[in-house]
PDB file of C-alpha atoms in Angstrom:
ATOM      1  CA  MET A   1      -0.014   0.007   0.013  1.00  0.00           C
ATOM      2  CA  ASN A   2       1.648   3.272  -1.153  1.00  0.00           C
ATOM      3  CA  ARG A   3       4.826   1.283  -1.583  1.00  0.00           C
ATOM      4  CA  VAL A   4       4.747   0.270   2.156  1.00  0.00           C
ATOM      5  CA  SER A   5       4.598  -3.459   2.930  1.00  0.00           C
ATOM      6  CA  ARG A   6       1.628  -4.589   5.030  1.00  0.00           C
ATOM      7  CA  THR A   7       0.653  -8.183   5.612  1.00  0.00           C
ATOM      8  CA  ARG A   8      -3.066  -8.631   4.705  1.00  0.00           C
ATOM      9  CA  VAL A   9      -4.327  -5.805   6.851  1.00  0.00           C
ATOM     10  CA  ALA A  10      -3.718  -2.088   6.956  1.00  0.00           C
ATOM     11  CA  ARG A  11      -5.578   1.033   8.115  1.00  0.00           C
ATOM     12  CA  ARG A  12      -6.160   4.256   6.170  1.00  0.00           C
ATOM     13  CA  LEU A  13      -6.561   7.715   7.604  1.00  0.00           C
ATOM     14  CA  PRO A  14      -9.648   9.834   6.732  1.00  0.00           C
ATOM     15  CA  ASP A  15      -7.680  11.533   3.956  1.00  0.00           C
ATOM     16  CA  GLY A  16      -6.978   8.012   2.369  1.00  0.00           C
ATOM     17  CA  ALA A  17      -3.321   7.962   3.394  1.00  0.00           C
ATOM     18  CA  LEU A  18      -1.797   4.818   5.004  1.00  0.00           C
ATOM     19  CA  ASP A  19      -1.799   5.051   8.856  1.00  0.00           C
ATOM     20  CA  ASP A  20       1.856   4.413   9.629  1.00  0.00           C
ATOM     21  CA  SER A  21       1.047   3.842  13.402  1.00  0.00           C
ATOM     22  CA  PHE A  22      -0.973   0.693  12.538  1.00  0.00           C
ATOM     23  CA  ASP A  23       1.264  -2.204  11.547  1.00  0.00           C
ATOM     24  CA  ALA A  24       0.163  -5.840  11.998  1.00  0.00           C
ATOM     25  CA  ARG A  25       3.867  -6.849  11.252  1.00  0.00           C
ATOM     26  CA  GLN A  26       3.768 -10.654  10.534  1.00  0.00           C
ATOM     27  CA  GLY A  27      -0.161 -10.433  10.554  1.00  0.00           C
ATOM     28  CA  PRO A  28      -2.598 -13.056   9.584  1.00  0.00           C
ATOM     29  CA  ASN A  29      -1.190 -16.108   7.698  1.00  0.00           C
ATOM     30  CA  ALA A  30      -4.101 -16.059   5.188  1.00  0.00           C
ATOM     31  CA  SER A  31      -6.795 -13.701   3.866  1.00  0.00           C
ATOM     32  CA  VAL A  32      -8.998 -11.462   5.990  1.00  0.00           C
ATOM     33  CA  ARG A  33     -12.625 -11.510   4.837  1.00  0.00           C
ATOM     34  CA  ALA A  34     -14.342  -9.415   7.536  1.00  0.00           C
ATOM     35  CA  MET A  35     -13.589  -6.561   9.905  1.00  0.00           C
ATOM     36  CA  ALA A  36     -15.487  -4.866  12.733  1.00  0.00           C
ATOM     37  CA  LEU A  37     -14.339  -1.748  14.595  1.00  0.00           C
ATOM     38  CA  GLN A  38     -14.483  -1.851  18.454  1.00  0.00           C
ATOM     39  CA  GLY A  39     -13.438   1.672  19.462  1.00  0.00           C
ATOM     40  CA  ASP A  40      -9.754   1.840  18.602  1.00  0.00           C
ATOM     41  CA  ARG A  41      -9.406  -1.921  18.132  1.00  0.00           C
ATOM     42  CA  VAL A  42     -10.496  -4.051  15.150  1.00  0.00           C
ATOM     43  CA  VAL A  43     -11.794  -7.633  15.079  1.00  0.00           C
ATOM     44  CA  ILE A  44     -10.785  -9.534  12.008  1.00  0.00           C
ATOM     45  CA  GLY A  45     -12.166 -12.758  10.533  1.00  0.00           C
ATOM     46  CA  GLY A  46     -11.247 -14.788   7.493  1.00  0.00           C
ATOM     47  CA  GLN A  47      -9.286 -17.803   6.302  1.00  0.00           C
ATOM     48  CA  PHE A  48      -6.314 -17.442   8.545  1.00  0.00           C
ATOM     49  CA  THR A  49      -5.195 -19.844  11.393  1.00  0.00           C
ATOM     50  CA  GLN A  50      -2.499 -17.613  12.884  1.00  0.00           C
ATOM     51  CA  VAL A  51      -1.837 -13.990  13.591  1.00  0.00           C
ATOM     52  CA  ALA A  52       1.691 -12.937  14.292  1.00  0.00           C
ATOM     53  CA  GLY A  53       2.648 -16.558  14.904  1.00  0.00           C
ATOM     54  CA  THR A  54      -0.077 -17.111  17.489  1.00  0.00           C
ATOM     55  CA  ASN A  55      -2.940 -19.626  16.873  1.00  0.00           C
ATOM     56  CA  ARG A  56      -6.137 -17.720  16.149  1.00  0.00           C
ATOM     57  CA  ASN A  57      -8.397 -19.922  14.030  1.00  0.00           C
ATOM     58  CA  TYR A  58     -10.320 -17.601  11.753  1.00  0.00           C
ATOM     59  CA  ILE A  59     -10.956 -14.793  14.235  1.00  0.00           C
ATOM     60  CA  ALA A  60      -8.674 -12.365  16.121  1.00  0.00           C
ATOM     61  CA  ARG A  61      -8.645  -8.793  17.401  1.00  0.00           C
ATOM     62  CA  LEU A  62      -5.912  -6.248  16.795  1.00  0.00           C
ATOM     63  CA  LEU A  63      -4.943  -3.397  19.046  1.00  0.00           C
ATOM     64  CA  SER A  64      -4.827   0.284  17.884  1.00  0.00           C
ATOM     65  CA  ASP A  65      -1.246  -0.219  16.674  1.00  0.00           C
ATOM     66  CA  GLY A  66      -2.097  -3.339  14.692  1.00  0.00           C
ATOM     67  CA  THR A  67      -0.533  -5.862  17.087  1.00  0.00           C
ATOM     68  CA  LEU A  68      -2.520  -8.976  18.301  1.00  0.00           C
ATOM     69  CA  ASP A  69      -4.791  -8.297  21.273  1.00  0.00           C
ATOM     70  CA  ARG A  70      -3.948 -11.223  23.460  1.00  0.00           C
ATOM     71  CA  PHE A  71      -6.819 -10.354  25.874  1.00  0.00           C
ATOM     72  CA  PHE A  72      -9.246 -11.342  23.136  1.00  0.00           C
ATOM     73  CA  ASN A  73      -8.767 -15.145  23.119  1.00  0.00           C
ATOM     74  CA  PRO A  74     -11.425 -17.260  21.270  1.00  0.00           C
ATOM     75  CA  GLY A  75      -9.741 -20.438  22.427  1.00  0.00           C
ATOM     76  CA  GLY A  76      -9.761 -22.963  19.596  1.00  0.00           C
ATOM     77  CA  GLY A  77     -11.515 -20.413  17.454  1.00  0.00           C
ATOM     78  CA  ALA A  78     -13.937 -21.324  14.663  1.00  0.00           C
ATOM     79  CA  ASP A  79     -13.809 -24.629  12.843  1.00  0.00           C
ATOM     80  CA  ALA A  80     -14.196 -22.904   9.495  1.00  0.00           C
ATOM     81  CA  PRO A  81     -13.673 -19.400   8.012  1.00  0.00           C
ATOM     82  CA  VAL A  82     -15.400 -16.342   9.513  1.00  0.00           C
ATOM     83  CA  LEU A  83     -17.027 -14.310   6.795  1.00  0.00           C
ATOM     84  CA  ALA A  84     -18.978 -11.711   8.650  1.00  0.00           C
ATOM     85  CA  LEU A  85     -18.502  -9.549  11.809  1.00  0.00           C
ATOM     86  CA  ALA A  86     -20.605  -6.947  13.626  1.00  0.00           C
ATOM     87  CA  ALA A  87     -19.467  -5.120  16.810  1.00  0.00           C
ATOM     88  CA  LEU A  88     -22.001  -4.926  19.651  1.00  0.00           C
ATOM     89  CA  PRO A  89     -22.312  -1.898  22.032  1.00  0.00           C
ATOM     90  CA  ASP A  90     -21.218  -3.913  25.081  1.00  0.00           C
ATOM     91  CA  GLY A  91     -17.960  -4.904  23.441  1.00  0.00           C
ATOM     92  CA  GLY A  92     -19.092  -8.233  22.184  1.00  0.00           C
ATOM     93  CA  VAL A  93     -19.064  -9.284  18.485  1.00  0.00           C
ATOM     94  CA  VAL A  94     -21.467 -11.200  16.332  1.00  0.00           C
ATOM     95  CA  VAL A  95     -19.631 -13.694  14.113  1.00  0.00           C
ATOM     96  CA  GLY A  96     -20.994 -15.306  10.972  1.00  0.00           C
ATOM     97  CA  GLY A  97     -19.521 -17.856   8.523  1.00  0.00           C
ATOM     98  CA  GLY A  98     -19.325 -21.446   7.446  1.00  0.00           C
ATOM     99  CA  PHE A  99     -18.386 -22.805  10.913  1.00  0.00           C
ATOM    100  CA  ALA A 100     -20.303 -25.335  13.009  1.00  0.00           C
ATOM    101  CA  SER A 101     -18.617 -24.437  16.327  1.00  0.00           C
ATOM    102  CA  ILE A 102     -16.401 -21.888  18.065  1.00  0.00           C
ATOM    103  CA  ASN A 103     -13.994 -23.113  20.663  1.00  0.00           C
ATOM    104  CA  GLY A 104     -15.778 -26.462  20.588  1.00  0.00           C
ATOM    105  CA  ILE A 105     -19.201 -25.001  21.353  1.00  0.00           C
ATOM    106  CA  SER A 106     -21.957 -25.700  18.738  1.00  0.00           C
ATOM    107  CA  ARG A 107     -22.925 -22.409  17.031  1.00  0.00           C
ATOM    108  CA  PRO A 108     -23.731 -23.328  13.396  1.00  0.00           C
ATOM    109  CA  GLY A 109     -23.100 -20.372  11.222  1.00  0.00           C
ATOM    110  CA  VAL A 110     -23.538 -17.546  13.756  1.00  0.00           C
ATOM    111  CA  ALA A 111     -22.237 -16.905  17.299  1.00  0.00           C
ATOM    112  CA  ILE A 112     -21.852 -14.063  19.796  1.00  0.00           C
ATOM    113  CA  LEU A 113     -18.503 -13.653  21.507  1.00  0.00           C
ATOM    114  CA  ASN A 114     -17.862 -11.677  24.674  1.00  0.00           C
ATOM    115  CA  SER A 115     -15.394  -8.862  24.779  1.00  0.00           C
ATOM    116  CA  ASN A 116     -12.654 -11.271  25.777  1.00  0.00           C
ATOM    117  CA  GLY A 117     -13.372 -13.604  22.898  1.00  0.00           C
ATOM    118  CA  THR A 118     -15.222 -16.353  24.852  1.00  0.00           C
ATOM    119  CA  VAL A 119     -18.489 -17.729  23.443  1.00  0.00           C
ATOM    120  CA  ARG A 120     -21.646 -16.258  25.013  1.00  0.00           C
ATOM    121  CA  ALA A 121     -24.099 -18.637  26.592  1.00  0.00           C
ATOM    122  CA  GLU A 122     -27.000 -17.535  24.379  1.00  0.00           C
ATOM    123  CA  THR A 123     -26.871 -18.061  20.686  1.00  0.00           C
ATOM    124  CA  ALA A 124     -27.681 -15.612  17.993  1.00  0.00           C
ATOM    125  CA  ALA A 125     -29.464 -18.208  15.957  1.00  0.00           C
ATOM    126  CA  ARG A 126     -32.685 -17.843  17.893  1.00  0.00           C
ATOM    127  CA  ILE A 127     -34.219 -15.256  20.147  1.00  0.00           C
ATOM    128  CA  PRO A 128     -33.488 -15.940  23.860  1.00  0.00           C
ATOM    129  CA  ILE A 129     -36.425 -17.185  25.868  1.00  0.00           C
ATOM    130  CA  ILE A 130     -38.016 -14.472  28.002  1.00  0.00           C
ATOM    131  CA  ARG A 131     -39.447 -16.020  31.182  1.00  0.00           C
ATOM    132  CA  MET A 132     -42.835 -14.847  32.408  1.00  0.00           C
ATOM    133  CA  THR A 133     -44.827 -15.678  35.547  1.00  0.00           C
ATOM    134  CA  ASN A 134     -47.520 -18.381  35.331  1.00  0.00           C
ATOM    135  CA  VAL A 135     -50.742 -17.334  33.742  1.00  0.00           C
ATOM    136  CA  ASN A 136     -54.007 -18.796  34.898  1.00  0.00           C
ATOM    137  CA  LEU A 137     -56.832 -18.702  32.386  1.00  0.00           C
ATOM    138  CA  GLU A 138     -60.275 -18.932  33.784  1.00  0.00           C
ATOM    139  CA  PRO A 139     -63.156 -20.445  31.743  1.00  0.00           C
ATOM    140  CA  GLY A 140     -65.103 -17.842  29.906  1.00  0.00           C
ATOM    141  CA  SER A 141     -66.539 -16.755  26.632  1.00  0.00           C
ATOM    142  CA  THR A 142     -63.574 -14.768  25.227  1.00  0.00           C
ATOM    143  CA  PRO A 143     -61.948 -16.488  22.250  1.00  0.00           C
ATOM    144  CA  LEU A 144     -58.262 -17.383  22.573  1.00  0.00           C
ATOM    145  CA  GLU A 145     -57.422 -15.297  19.537  1.00  0.00           C
ATOM    146  CA  GLU A 146     -58.668 -12.150  21.396  1.00  0.00           C
ATOM    147  CA  ILE A 147     -56.714 -13.098  24.526  1.00  0.00           C
ATOM    148  CA  ILE A 148     -53.429 -13.358  22.725  1.00  0.00           C
ATOM    149  CA  ALA A 149     -53.994 -10.635  20.212  1.00  0.00           C
ATOM    150  CA  ASP A 150     -51.576  -8.249  21.923  1.00  0.00           C
ATOM    151  CA  THR A 151     -48.880 -10.975  22.447  1.00  0.00           C
ATOM    152  CA  LYS A 152     -45.794 -10.208  20.428  1.00  0.00           C
ATOM    153  CA  ARG A 153     -43.166 -12.733  19.361  1.00  0.00           C
ATOM    154  CA  GLY A 154     -44.776 -15.815  20.730  1.00  0.00           C
TER     155      GLY A 154
END
């Protein structure tokens, strides 16, 4: 980029110039297919299995200077390439791709990771169950359709 060597990932400044302060050095060992900004850090996903010589199967996070964020550790990572990423307001990240699991936990095609890279207990593949107190329906003449008419999502 602009005759400066960068390994599969670089950052541009608002004016389009290369940001010299961001250098992933050795970087990912294969292509990057998705990125999501988390403040001054960037989560990357793709076909790589290592970043800067450290095992990071298909997902990793880089610090503001481009070096590997070792605090973000997805364990064994995904079992197939990560193709989509979306940052969440709480620091987590939604991950999409051709994988069946992340860090050995079944999450076919979509998962949510915590800000440290661990897999969240809930899955993004379905809406979490919202518990409600028991409801007692008394016999009456009101049709069921009318009773549940205001019920949303279930």
